[in-house]
Coordinates of C-alpha atoms in Angstrom, one line a residue:
L71 CA 26.2 6.2 -89.5
F72 CA 27.6 2.7 -89.4
A73 CA 29.7 3.6 -86.4
S74 CA 26.7 4.9 -84.6
V75 CA 24.8 1.7 -85.3
Y76 CA 27.7 -0.4 -84.2
R77 CA 28.1 1.5 -80.9
T78 CA 24.4 1.3 -80.2
L79 CA 24.2 -2.4 -80.8
S80 CA 27.3 -2.9 -78.7
A81 CA 25.7 -1.0 -75.8
L82 CA 22.6 -3.1 -76.2
A83 CA 24.6 -6.4 -76.2
H84 CA 26.4 -5.3 -73.0
W85 CA 23.1 -4.4 -71.4
S86 CA 21.6 -7.8 -72.1
A87 CA 23.2 -10.9 -73.8
I88 CA 20.1 -11.6 -75.8
F89 CA 20.6 -8.6 -78.1
A90 CA 24.0 -9.9 -79.2
E91 CA 22.2 -13.0 -80.7
T92 CA 19.1 -11.2 -82.0
P93 CA 19.3 -11.0 -85.8
Y94 CA 16.7 -8.3 -86.3
M95 CA 18.1 -5.9 -83.7
P96 CA 20.0 -3.8 -86.3
L97 CA 16.6 -3.3 -88.2
L98 CA 14.9 -2.4 -85.0
A99 CA 17.5 0.1 -83.9
F100 CA 18.3 1.7 -87.2
P101 CA 15.5 4.3 -87.5
F102 CA 16.3 5.6 -83.9
V103 CA 20.1 5.7 -84.7
K104 CA 19.4 7.7 -87.9
L105 CA 17.1 10.0 -85.9
F106 CA 19.5 10.5 -82.9
Q107 CA 22.7 10.2 -84.8
N108 CA 24.4 13.0 -82.9
N109 CA 23.5 11.8 -79.4
Q110 CA 24.3 8.2 -78.7
L111 CA 23.1 8.1 -75.1
I112 CA 19.6 9.3 -76.0
C113 CA 19.5 6.9 -78.9
F114 CA 20.4 3.9 -76.6
E115 CA 17.9 4.9 -74.0
V116 CA 15.1 5.3 -76.5
V117 CA 15.8 1.9 -78.1
A118 CA 16.0 0.4 -74.6
T119 CA 12.6 2.0 -73.7
V120 CA 11.0 0.7 -76.9
V121 CA 12.4 -2.8 -76.2
V122 CA 11.1 -2.8 -72.6
N123 CA 7.6 -1.4 -73.3
F124 CA 6.7 -2.1 -77.0
C125 CA 8.6 -5.4 -77.4
Q126 CA 6.9 -7.2 -74.5
H127 CA 6.9 -11.1 -74.7
W128 CA 9.0 -10.9 -77.9
F129 CA 11.9 -13.0 -76.6
E130 CA 10.1 -15.8 -74.7
Y131 CA 10.3 -18.2 -77.7
F132 CA 13.8 -17.0 -78.9
P133 CA 15.2 -17.7 -81.4
N134 CA 11.8 -18.1 -83.0
P135 CA 9.4 -15.2 -83.6
P136 CA 7.0 -14.3 -80.7
V137 CA 4.2 -16.7 -81.5
N138 CA 2.2 -15.5 -78.5
V139 CA 2.2 -11.9 -79.7
L140 CA 1.5 -12.9 -83.3
G141 CA -1.3 -15.1 -82.1
M142 CA -3.0 -12.1 -80.4
M143 CA -2.6 -10.1 -83.6
E144 CA -4.2 -12.9 -85.6
N145 CA -7.1 -13.1 -83.3
V146 CA -7.7 -9.4 -83.6
L147 CA -7.5 -9.6 -87.4
A148 CA -9.9 -12.5 -87.4
H149 CA -12.4 -10.5 -85.4
H150 CA -12.3 -7.4 -87.5
D151 CA -11.6 -8.7 -91.0
K152 CA -12.3 -12.5 -91.3
E153 CA -12.3 -12.4 -95.1
L154 CA -8.8 -11.0 -95.3
L155 CA -7.6 -13.6 -92.8
Q156 CA -9.2 -16.4 -94.8
H157 CA -7.5 -15.2 -97.9
L158 CA -4.2 -15.2 -96.2
I159 CA -4.7 -18.6 -94.8
K160 CA -5.7 -19.9 -98.2
Y161 CA -2.3 -19.1 -99.6
N162 CA -0.4 -20.3 -96.5
V163 CA 0.5 -16.7 -95.4
T164 CA 0.9 -16.7 -91.7
S165 CA 1.4 -13.9 -89.2
Q166 CA 5.1 -14.4 -89.6
V167 CA 4.7 -13.0 -93.1
Y168 CA 2.2 -10.2 -92.8
A169 CA 2.9 -9.1 -89.2
W170 CA 6.4 -10.0 -88.1
P171 CA 8.3 -8.1 -90.8
L172 CA 6.5 -4.9 -89.8
L173 CA 7.1 -5.5 -86.1
E174 CA 10.9 -6.3 -86.3
T175 CA 11.5 -3.3 -88.5
L176 CA 9.2 -1.0 -86.6
L177 CA 7.4 -0.1 -89.9
S178 CA 10.6 1.5 -91.2
E179 CA 10.6 -0.5 -94.4
V180 CA 7.0 0.5 -95.5
L181 CA 6.9 4.1 -94.3
T182 CA 8.7 7.3 -95.2
R183 CA 10.5 9.4 -92.6
E184 CA 7.5 11.8 -92.1
E185 CA 5.0 8.9 -91.9
W186 CA 7.1 7.0 -89.5
L187 CA 7.5 10.0 -87.2
K188 CA 3.8 10.6 -87.3
V189 CA 3.0 6.9 -86.5
F190 CA 5.5 6.8 -83.6
D191 CA 4.1 10.0 -82.1
N192 CA 0.8 8.2 -81.8
I193 CA 2.5 5.0 -80.6
F194 CA 4.4 6.7 -77.8
S195 CA 1.3 8.6 -76.8
N196 CA -0.8 5.4 -76.3
H197 CA -0.7 2.1 -74.6
P198 CA 2.0 -0.4 -75.9
S199 CA -0.8 -2.5 -77.4
Y200 CA -1.4 0.4 -79.9
F201 CA 1.8 -0.6 -81.7
L202 CA 0.2 -4.0 -82.5
M203 CA -3.0 -2.3 -83.6
I204 CA -1.1 -0.1 -86.0
V205 CA 0.4 -3.2 -87.7
I206 CA -3.1 -4.9 -88.0
A207 CA -4.6 -1.6 -89.2
Y208 CA -1.9 -1.4 -91.9
S209 CA -3.0 -4.9 -93.2
I210 CA -6.7 -4.0 -93.0
C211 CA -6.2 -0.7 -94.9
S212 CA -4.3 -2.6 -97.6
R213 CA -6.8 -5.4 -97.9
A214 CA -7.6 -4.5 -101.6
P215 CA -4.2 -5.2 -103.0
L216 CA -3.7 -8.1 -100.6
L217 CA -6.9 -9.8 -101.8
H218 CA -5.6 -9.6 -105.3
C219 CA -2.3 -11.4 -104.4
N220 CA -2.2 -15.1 -104.9
Q221 CA 1.5 -16.0 -104.4
A222 CA 3.5 -16.2 -101.3
A223 CA 6.3 -14.1 -102.9
D224 CA 3.9 -11.3 -103.6
F225 CA 2.8 -11.2 -100.0
E226 CA 6.5 -11.1 -98.8
Y227 CA 7.3 -8.3 -101.2
F228 CA 4.3 -6.3 -100.1
F229 CA 5.2 -6.3 -96.4
H230 CA 8.9 -5.5 -97.1
H231 CA 8.5 -2.5 -99.4
R232 CA 6.7 0.9 -99.3
N233 CA 3.1 0.9 -100.6
N234 CA 0.6 3.6 -101.5
V235 CA -1.3 3.7 -98.1
D236 CA -2.7 6.8 -96.4
I237 CA -1.0 6.8 -93.0
N238 CA -3.7 9.0 -91.5
V239 CA -6.3 6.3 -92.4
V240 CA -4.1 3.7 -90.8
I241 CA -3.8 5.7 -87.6
K242 CA -7.6 6.2 -87.4
E243 CA -8.2 2.5 -88.1
A244 CA -5.8 1.7 -85.2
Y245 CA -7.7 3.9 -82.8
H246 CA -10.9 2.2 -84.0
L247 CA -9.4 -1.2 -83.4
M248 CA -8.3 -0.1 -79.9
E249 CA -11.9 0.8 -79.1
A250 CA -13.8 -1.9 -80.9
T251 CA -11.8 -5.0 -79.9
P252 CA -13.3 -7.1 -77.2
L253 CA -11.4 -7.3 -74.0
D254 CA -11.0 -11.1 -74.1
I255 CA -8.8 -10.8 -77.3
H256 CA -7.5 -7.3 -76.7
P257 CA -3.7 -7.1 -76.5
Q258 CA -4.0 -4.6 -73.7
R259 CA -5.0 -7.4 -71.4
M260 CA -1.7 -9.3 -72.0
L261 CA 0.6 -6.2 -72.1
D262 CA 1.8 -4.1 -69.2
D263 CA 1.4 -0.3 -69.2
F264 CA 4.2 2.0 -70.3
T265 CA 7.1 1.9 -67.8
P266 CA 10.0 4.4 -68.1
L267 CA 13.6 3.4 -67.5
T268 CA 14.8 3.5 -63.9
K269 CA 17.0 6.4 -62.8
G270 CA 20.6 5.9 -61.9
Q271 CA 20.8 2.4 -63.3
Y272 CA 19.2 0.6 -66.2
P273 CA 16.7 -2.2 -65.4
V274 CA 17.7 -5.8 -65.7
F275 CA 16.4 -7.4 -68.9
N276 CA 16.3 -11.2 -68.6
K277 CA 12.9 -12.1 -70.1
Y278 CA 14.3 -14.7 -72.5
P279 CA 15.5 -18.4 -72.3
T280 CA 19.0 -18.0 -71.0
F281 CA 20.2 -21.5 -71.9
I282 CA 19.5 -20.9 -75.6
V283 CA 21.4 -17.6 -75.6
D284 CA 24.3 -19.1 -73.7
Y285 CA 24.4 -22.1 -76.1
Q286 CA 24.4 -19.8 -79.1
A287 CA 27.1 -17.6 -77.5
Q288 CA 29.3 -20.7 -77.0
E289 CA 28.7 -21.8 -80.6
W290 CA 29.6 -18.4 -81.9
E291 CA 32.8 -18.4 -79.8
K292 CA 33.6 -21.9 -81.0
I293 CA 33.1 -20.8 -84.6
R294 CA 35.2 -17.7 -84.0
Q295 CA 38.1 -19.7 -82.6
D296 CA 37.8 -22.2 -85.5
E297 CA 38.0 -19.3 -87.9
I298 CA 41.0 -17.8 -86.2
E299 CA 42.7 -21.2 -86.3
Y300 CA 41.8 -21.6 -90.0
L301 CA 43.2 -18.1 -90.8
R302 CA 46.4 -18.9 -88.9
E303 CA 46.8 -22.2 -90.7
R304 CA 46.1 -20.5 -94.0
Q305 CA 48.7 -17.8 -93.2
L306 CA 51.2 -20.5 -92.3
A307 CA 50.5 -22.4 -95.5
H308 CA 50.8 -19.2 -97.6
E309 CA 54.1 -18.4 -95.9
S310 CA 55.3 -22.0 -96.5
E311 CA 54.3 -21.8 -100.1
V312 CA 56.1 -18.4 -100.6
K313 CA 59.2 -19.8 -99.0
A314 CA 59.0 -22.9 -101.2
Q315 CA 58.6 -20.8 -104.3
Q316 CA 61.6 -18.6 -103.3
Q317 CA 63.7 -21.7 -102.6
K318 CA 62.7 -23.2 -105.9
A319 CA 63.6 -20.1 -107.7
E320 CA 67.0 -19.9 -105.9
D321 CA 67.7 -23.5 -106.7
E322 CA 66.8 -23.1 -110.4
A323 CA 69.1 -20.0 -110.6
W324 CA 71.9 -21.9 -108.9
Y325 CA 71.6 -25.0 -111.1
Q326 CA 71.5 -22.7 -114.2
K327 CA 74.6 -20.9 -113.0
Q328 CA 76.3 -24.3 -112.4
K329 CA 75.4 -25.5 -115.8
L330 CA 76.9 -22.4 -117.5
L331 CA 80.0 -22.8 -115.3
R332 CA 80.4 -26.4 -116.3
E333 CA 80.0 -25.6 -120.0
A334 CA 82.7 -22.9 -119.8
E335 CA 84.9 -25.3 -117.8
E336 CA 84.5 -27.9 -120.5
Q337 CA 85.6 -25.5 -123.2
R338 CA 88.6 -24.3 -121.2
R339 CA 89.5 -27.9 -120.5
K340 CA 89.6 -28.7 -124.2
I341 CA 91.8 -25.8 -124.9
L342 CA 94.1 -26.7 -122.1
Q343 CA 94.2 -30.3 -123.3
E344 CA 95.3 -29.2 -126.7
E345 CA 98.0 -27.0 -125.3
E346 CA 99.1 -29.7 -122.9
E347 CA 99.5 -32.1 -125.9
K348 CA 101.8 -29.7 -127.7
L349 CA 103.8 -29.1 -124.5
A350 CA 104.1 -32.9 -124.0
E351 CA 105.7 -33.3 -127.4
Q352 CA 108.2 -30.5 -126.7
R353 CA 108.9 -32.0 -123.2
Q354 CA 109.5 -35.4 -124.7
R355 CA 112.1 -34.0 -127.0
L356 CA 113.8 -32.2 -124.1
A357 CA 113.5 -35.2 -121.9
L358 CA 115.5 -37.3 -124.4
G359 CA 118.4 -34.8 -124.3
K360 CA 118.2 -34.5 -120.5
R361 CA 118.1 -38.3 -120.1
E362 CA 121.4 -38.8 -121.9
L363 CA 123.1 -36.1 -119.8
K364 CA 121.6 -37.5 -116.6
I365 CA 122.7 -41.0 -117.3
K366 CA 126.3 -40.0 -117.5
E367 CA 126.0 -37.8 -114.4
L368 CA 124.2 -40.5 -112.4
Q369 CA 126.8 -43.1 -113.3
L370 CA 129.5 -41.0 -111.8
L371 CA 127.7 -39.9 -108.7
D372 CA 125.8 -43.2 -108.0
A373 CA 128.7 -45.0 -106.3
S374 CA 129.7 -42.3 -103.9
R375 CA 126.1 -41.3 -103.2
R376 CA 125.1 -44.8 -102.4
R377 CA 127.8 -45.2 -99.7
F378 CA 127.1 -41.9 -98.1
R379 CA 123.3 -42.5 -98.2
N380 CA 123.8 -45.9 -96.5
Y381 CA 125.7 -44.2 -93.8
Q382 CA 123.1 -41.5 -93.4
Q383 CA 120.3 -44.1 -93.3
D384 CA 122.0 -46.0 -90.6
Q385 CA 122.4 -42.8 -88.6
L386 CA 118.7 -41.9 -89.3
Q387 CA 117.5 -45.3 -88.3
M388 CA 119.3 -45.1 -85.0
E389 CA 117.9 -41.6 -84.3
L390 CA 114.4 -42.7 -85.3
K391 CA 114.7 -45.8 -83.1
H392 CA 115.5 -43.6 -80.2
L393 CA 112.6 -41.3 -81.0
D394 CA 110.3 -44.3 -81.4
D395 CA 111.4 -45.6 -78.0
E396 CA 110.8 -42.2 -76.5
I397 CA 107.4 -41.9 -78.2
A398 CA 106.4 -45.4 -77.2
R399 CA 107.3 -44.6 -73.6
K400 CA 105.3 -41.4 -73.6
A401 CA 102.5 -43.1 -75.5
S402 CA 102.3 -45.7 -72.8
M403 CA 102.2 -43.0 -70.1
R404 CA 99.6 -41.1 -72.2
E405 CA 97.4 -44.2 -72.6
Q406 CA 97.4 -44.6 -68.8
E407 CA 96.5 -41.0 -68.3
T408 CA 93.9 -40.8 -71.0
A409 CA 92.1 -44.1 -70.1
A410 CA 89.8 -42.2 -67.7
A411 CA 88.8 -39.7 -70.4
V412 CA 87.6 -42.3 -73.0
Q413 CA 84.0 -42.0 -72.0
D414 CA 84.2 -38.2 -72.4
I415 CA 85.8 -38.5 -75.8
E416 CA 83.0 -40.9 -76.8
L417 CA 80.4 -38.3 -75.8
Q418 CA 82.2 -35.6 -77.7
R419 CA 82.4 -37.9 -80.7
M420 CA 78.6 -38.4 -80.5
E421 CA 78.1 -34.6 -80.3
L422 CA 80.5 -34.0 -83.2
E423 CA 78.5 -36.7 -85.2
S424 CA 75.3 -34.8 -84.6
Q425 CA 76.9 -31.5 -85.5
K426 CA 78.3 -33.2 -88.6
Q427 CA 74.9 -34.2 -89.7
L428 CA 73.7 -30.6 -89.1
F429 CA 76.6 -29.1 -91.1
E430 CA 76.5 -31.5 -94.0
Q431 CA 73.7 -29.6 -95.7
N432 CA 75.6 -26.3 -95.5
L433 CA 78.8 -27.9 -96.7
I434 CA 77.5 -28.7 -100.2
K435 CA 77.3 -25.1 -101.4
D436 CA 80.6 -24.2 -99.5
Q437 CA 82.2 -27.2 -101.3
E438 CA 81.0 -25.9 -104.6
A439 CA 82.5 -22.4 -103.9
V440 CA 85.8 -24.1 -102.7
T441 CA 85.9 -26.2 -105.9
K442 CA 85.4 -23.1 -108.0
E443 CA 88.3 -21.4 -106.2
M444 CA 90.5 -24.4 -106.6
K445 CA 89.7 -24.6 -110.3
E446 CA 90.6 -20.9 -110.6
D447 CA 93.9 -21.6 -108.7
M448 CA 94.6 -24.5 -111.0
E449 CA 94.0 -22.4 -114.1
A450 CA 96.3 -19.7 -112.7
H451 CA 98.9 -22.4 -111.8
R452 CA 98.7 -23.8 -115.3
R453 CA 99.2 -20.4 -116.8
K454 CA 102.1 -19.9 -114.5
V455 CA 103.6 -23.3 -115.5
D456 CA 103.2 -22.4 -119.2
L457 CA 105.1 -19.2 -118.7
E458 CA 107.7 -20.9 -116.7
D459 CA 108.1 -23.6 -119.4
Q460 CA 108.5 -20.9 -122.0
R461 CA 111.1 -19.2 -119.9
V462 CA 112.9 -22.5 -119.3
Q463 CA 112.8 -23.2 -123.0
R464 CA 114.4 -19.9 -123.8
L465 CA 116.9 -20.4 -121.0
I466 CA 117.8 -23.9 -122.4
E467 CA 118.3 -22.5 -125.8
I468 CA 120.4 -19.6 -124.5
D469 CA 122.5 -21.7 -122.0
R470 CA 122.9 -24.8 -124.1
E471 CA 126.4 -23.6 -125.1
E472 CA 127.4 -22.9 -121.4
I473 CA 126.2 -26.3 -120.1
Q474 CA 129.6 -27.9 -120.5
K475 CA 131.3 -25.0 -118.6
A476 CA 128.8 -25.2 -115.7
H477 CA 128.8 -29.0 -115.6
T478 CA 131.3 -29.2 -112.8
V479 CA 129.5 -26.5 -110.8
A480 CA 126.2 -28.2 -111.4
E481 CA 127.5 -31.5 -110.1
E482 CA 128.7 -29.9 -106.9
N483 CA 125.4 -28.0 -106.4
L484 CA 123.5 -31.1 -107.2
A485 CA 125.5 -33.1 -104.6
K486 CA 124.9 -30.3 -102.0
A487 CA 121.2 -30.1 -102.9
E488 CA 120.9 -33.8 -102.6
Q489 CA 122.7 -33.7 -99.2
K490 CA 120.5 -30.8 -98.2
H491 CA 117.4 -32.6 -99.4
I492 CA 118.4 -35.7 -97.3
D493 CA 119.1 -33.5 -94.3
I494 CA 115.8 -31.6 -94.6
D495 CA 113.9 -34.9 -95.2
W496 CA 115.4 -36.4 -92.0
R497 CA 114.7 -33.2 -90.1
L498 CA 111.1 -33.1 -91.6
Q499 CA 110.5 -36.7 -90.4
A500 CA 111.9 -35.9 -87.0
Q501 CA 109.8 -32.7 -86.9
R502 CA 106.7 -34.6 -87.9
R503 CA 107.3 -37.2 -85.3
L504 CA 107.8 -34.5 -82.7
R505 CA 104.7 -32.6 -83.9
R506 CA 102.7 -35.8 -83.6
D507 CA 104.1 -36.3 -80.1
D508 CA 103.3 -32.6 -79.3
Q509 CA 99.7 -33.1 -80.6
D510 CA 99.3 -36.3 -78.5
R511 CA 100.8 -34.5 -75.5
E512 CA 98.5 -31.5 -76.1
K513 CA 95.6 -33.9 -76.2
C514 CA 96.8 -35.5 -73.0
Y515 CA 97.2 -32.1 -71.5
R516 CA 93.6 -31.2 -72.4
E517 CA 92.4 -34.4 -70.8
I518 CA 94.5 -33.7 -67.7
V519 CA 93.1 -30.1 -67.6
K520 CA 89.6 -31.6 -67.8
L521 CA 90.4 -34.0 -65.0
L522 CA 91.8 -31.1 -63.0
H523 CA 88.6 -29.2 -63.6
D524 CA 86.6 -32.1 -62.4
N525 CA 88.9 -32.4 -59.4
R526 CA 88.5 -28.7 -58.7
V527 CA 84.7 -29.2 -58.7
K528 CA 85.0 -32.1 -56.4
E529 CA 87.5 -30.2 -54.2
A530 CA 85.0 -27.3 -54.1
E531 CA 82.3 -29.7 -52.9
L532 CA 84.7 -31.2 -50.4
L533 CA 85.7 -27.7 -49.2
K534 CA 82.1 -26.8 -48.8
A535 CA 81.5 -30.0 -46.7
M536 CA 84.6 -29.2 -44.7
R537 CA 83.4 -25.7 -44.1
E538 CA 80.0 -27.0 -42.9
T539 CA 81.9 -29.4 -40.6
E540 CA 84.1 -26.6 -39.5
E541 CA 81.1 -24.5 -38.6
K542 CA 79.6 -27.3 -36.6
K543 CA 83.0 -27.8 -34.9
W544 CA 83.1 -24.1 -34.1
E545 CA 79.6 -24.3 -32.7
D546 CA 80.8 -27.2 -30.5
V547 CA 83.9 -25.1 -29.5
V548 CA 81.7 -22.1 -28.6
H549 CA 79.4 -24.4 -26.6
N550 CA 82.4 -26.1 -24.9
K551 CA 84.0 -22.8 -24.3
A552 CA 80.8 -21.6 -22.6
Q553 CA 80.9 -24.7 -20.4
L554 CA 84.6 -24.1 -19.8
E555 CA 83.9 -20.6 -18.7
E556 CA 81.3 -21.9 -16.3
E557 CA 83.7 -24.4 -14.9
Q558 CA 86.4 -21.8 -14.6
K559 CA 84.0 -19.6 -12.8
A560 CA 83.1 -22.5 -10.4
A561 CA 86.9 -23.2 -10.1
A562 CA 87.5 -19.5 -9.4
A563 CA 84.8 -19.5 -6.8
A564 CA 86.3 -22.7 -5.2
D565 CA 89.8 -21.1 -5.4
G566 CA 88.4 -18.0 -3.7
H567 CA 86.9 -20.1 -1.1
R568 CA 90.1 -22.1 -0.6
K569 CA 92.1 -18.9 -0.6
Q570 CA 89.8 -17.4 2.0
F571 CA 90.1 -20.6 4.0
L572 CA 93.9 -20.6 3.6
D573 CA 94.1 -16.9 4.4
G574 CA 92.2 -17.6 7.6
K575 CA 94.5 -20.5 8.4
M576 CA 97.6 -18.4 7.6
N577 CA 96.3 -15.6 9.8
D578 CA 95.8 -18.2 12.6
A579 CA 99.4 -19.5 11.9
L580 CA 100.8 -16.0 11.9
E581 CA 99.0 -15.2 15.2
L582 CA 100.4 -18.5 16.5
A583 CA 103.9 -17.6 15.3
E584 CA 103.6 -14.2 16.9
N585 CA 102.5 -16.0 20.1
L586 CA 105.4 -18.3 19.8
Q587 CA 107.8 -15.4 19.3
R588 CA 106.4 -13.8 22.3
D589 CA 106.8 -17.1 24.1
D590 CA 110.4 -17.3 22.8
G591 CA 111.1 -13.9 24.1
C592 CA 109.7 -14.9 27.5
F593 CA 111.8 -18.1 27.3
E594 CA 115.0 -16.0 26.5
R595 CA 114.2 -13.8 29.4
Q596 CA 113.6 -16.8 31.6
R597 CA 116.9 -18.4 30.3
D598 CA 118.8 -15.2 31.1
L599 CA 117.1 -15.1 34.4
K600 CA 118.1 -18.8 34.9
A601 CA 121.7 -18.0 34.0
R602 CA 121.7 -15.2 36.4
S603 CA 120.1 -17.4 39.0
T604 CA 122.8 -20.0 38.4
E605 CA 125.4 -17.4 39.0
R606 CA 123.6 -16.5 42.0
G607 CA 123.4 -20.1 43.0
V608 CA 127.1 -20.4 42.9
A609 CA 127.3 -17.5 45.2
V610 CA 124.5 -18.8 47.4
Q611 CA 126.2 -22.2 47.9
Q612 CA 128.3 -20.4 50.3
V613 CA 125.2 -19.3 52.2
P614 CA 123.4 -21.7 54.6
R615 CA 121.5 -24.8 53.2
S616 CA 118.1 -23.3 54.1
G617 CA 118.0 -21.0 50.9
S618 CA 118.2 -23.9 48.4
I619 CA 114.5 -24.7 48.6
C620 CA 113.6 -21.5 46.8
L621 CA 116.1 -22.0 44.1
N622 CA 114.8 -25.5 43.2
D623 CA 111.3 -24.1 42.9
L624 CA 112.5 -21.5 40.4
S625 CA 114.2 -24.1 38.1
T626 CA 111.1 -26.2 38.1
L627 CA 109.0 -23.2 37.0
A628 CA 111.5 -22.4 34.2
S629 CA 111.6 -25.9 32.7
S630 CA 107.8 -26.5 32.5
P631 CA 107.0 -23.6 30.1
H632 CA 109.8 -24.7 27.8
M633 CA 108.3 -28.1 27.4
S634 CA 104.8 -26.8 26.7
L635 CA 106.1 -24.5 23.9
D636 CA 107.8 -27.4 22.0
R637 CA 104.7 -29.4 22.1
R638 CA 102.6 -26.5 20.6
R639 CA 105.2 -26.0 17.8
A640 CA 105.0 -29.7 16.9
E641 CA 101.2 -29.7 17.0
L642 CA 101.0 -26.6 14.7
A643 CA 103.5 -28.1 12.2
R644 CA 101.4 -31.3 12.1
Q645 CA 98.1 -29.3 11.6
E646 CA 99.8 -27.3 8.8
R647 CA 101.0 -30.5 7.0
E648 CA 97.5 -32.0 7.3
L649 CA 95.9 -28.8 5.9
M650 CA 98.2 -28.7 2.9
A651 CA 97.6 -32.4 2.2
E652 CA 93.8 -31.7 2.3
V653 CA 94.2 -28.7 -0.1
W654 CA 96.2 -30.8 -2.5
R655 CA 93.6 -33.7 -2.4
L656 CA 90.8 -31.2 -3.0
R657 CA 92.6 -29.6 -6.0
H658 CA 93.4 -33.1 -7.5
R659 CA 89.7 -34.1 -7.1
L660 CA 88.5 -30.9 -8.9
T661 CA 91.0 -31.4 -11.7
S662 CA 90.0 -35.0 -12.3
Q663 CA 86.3 -34.0 -12.3
A664 CA 86.9 -31.2 -14.9
Q665 CA 89.0 -33.5 -17.1
S666 CA 86.3 -36.2 -17.1
R667 CA 83.7 -33.6 -18.1
H668 CA 85.8 -31.9 -20.8
P669 CA 88.8 -34.0 -21.9
P670 CA 90.2 -31.3 -24.3
A671 CA 90.3 -28.6 -21.6
R672 CA 93.4 -28.2 -19.5
F673 CA 93.3 -26.3 -16.2
P674 CA 96.5 -24.3 -15.4
A675 CA 98.3 -25.5 -12.3
T676 CA 97.7 -23.2 -9.4
T677 CA 100.8 -22.6 -7.2
L678 CA 100.0 -22.5 -3.6
S679 CA 102.5 -21.0 -1.2
P680 CA 102.4 -22.5 2.3

């Protein structure tokens, strides 16, 4: 049932925002929800129909009750039962007490289920004003008990609880009021006729002051947000309190455990102190005997040991000096190399300082655990020392008789051990110096690696810039290459033109040479002819003088063609030389023009054969 009421009210609130802020809407919708519990759609549409038709002018003074409707009802009551109205006014009982509770609950608080169904059968069958007449008729039919009430609480109780009223009489009285009420005060004049809901879509319900509803919605949203924030803060405070309690309990348990450990440690320390005192007494007695023996031994070995030690110290000092010089030289080099990384080390120191502050809190408990382990190790070591002391005591008692026999061997072993100790000490010092040098060198290497990394980053940036420059150069090369191809095409065209020109000239020269050869052939024939003529002339000299005139004419004809051919050869040679000089000048001019336009380009030399 609650879920049905919730869904119906939610649907009403989505239909119109006023219903989300109306406090009496659950009371108004509850009887219909209970009646149509199994059909939510019919329930919603019935409630919407009731609101549209029978709740006219209810929301004009929202959030106050509908004073206009209550005023109409008070006028009707004054007309039909003035005595009852005067009684109510006498005790300050207004229409908001005797009429509004019945209206906002649709009479569901004062009627049984059967009575309420009977009343609403008549309400739905009449004009919407009949609903107001039912409420007035209920007060008129209950006038006897109302006239006996003299306190405001009694009136409020009467109109909020079921009373012994005949509902049939109330219905008849309501019909009587509908007929007997004058038109000037009749609610029917102010209310519209019954209008069903529209089909397809529900009608728009906006007969209320929107600014008040919007303001209340904003206030409700603000209160909801404040409540959410309060709940969140309360949850955080509760979690913080729980964590604090847990931390407090853990701290108490830790302190209690530490207290018990300290008490146990004090008891064990007292026991150990007593045992140590006993052992100290025994050791003193043993020390006296050992001292006497040691004095004798030391007196014998002191002289030789001193000389040998001085010699070794001199050797060690020389080696250490060499090592110091080497370390100083490397340190100077390292200082020069690490000078650039001082700022980085300072930054790392600051970071380590911050990390140190963060880790200091965690180190306390770790230190306690380490202290505990150290104490356990110390106790184990003490027990081990005690056992060893006992064993040594037994060995001393057993071997006391054999000390004299082993004295010589002990002296030799002692000397060897002393020498071994000195050697190991010298090696240890050298190893420590070398290790410090290795650590410094490793530090220097790390700085160098860091510098190399920075250099690689810078080289990558430089390489990127070089690549961009290279791309630009390649673009220029492609552009220049295109221009070079154009120039080569122009040069090829010029070469073709020159070749064509030279071919024409060569053809002319060849034709001229052929002509010359033909002329040479003619000249040879003429020369043979002249030789034959000369021979004939020798023979003709013996003839009479009159024939010599013809021979002279022939020699004249032979010499004139020979002279014209020599001149033509010289002229052709001169024209050929001039043509070759012009070709070379033209090629030189083209080459100089191409070089001035594109200096990097080089044209291959073209070999011209004359």
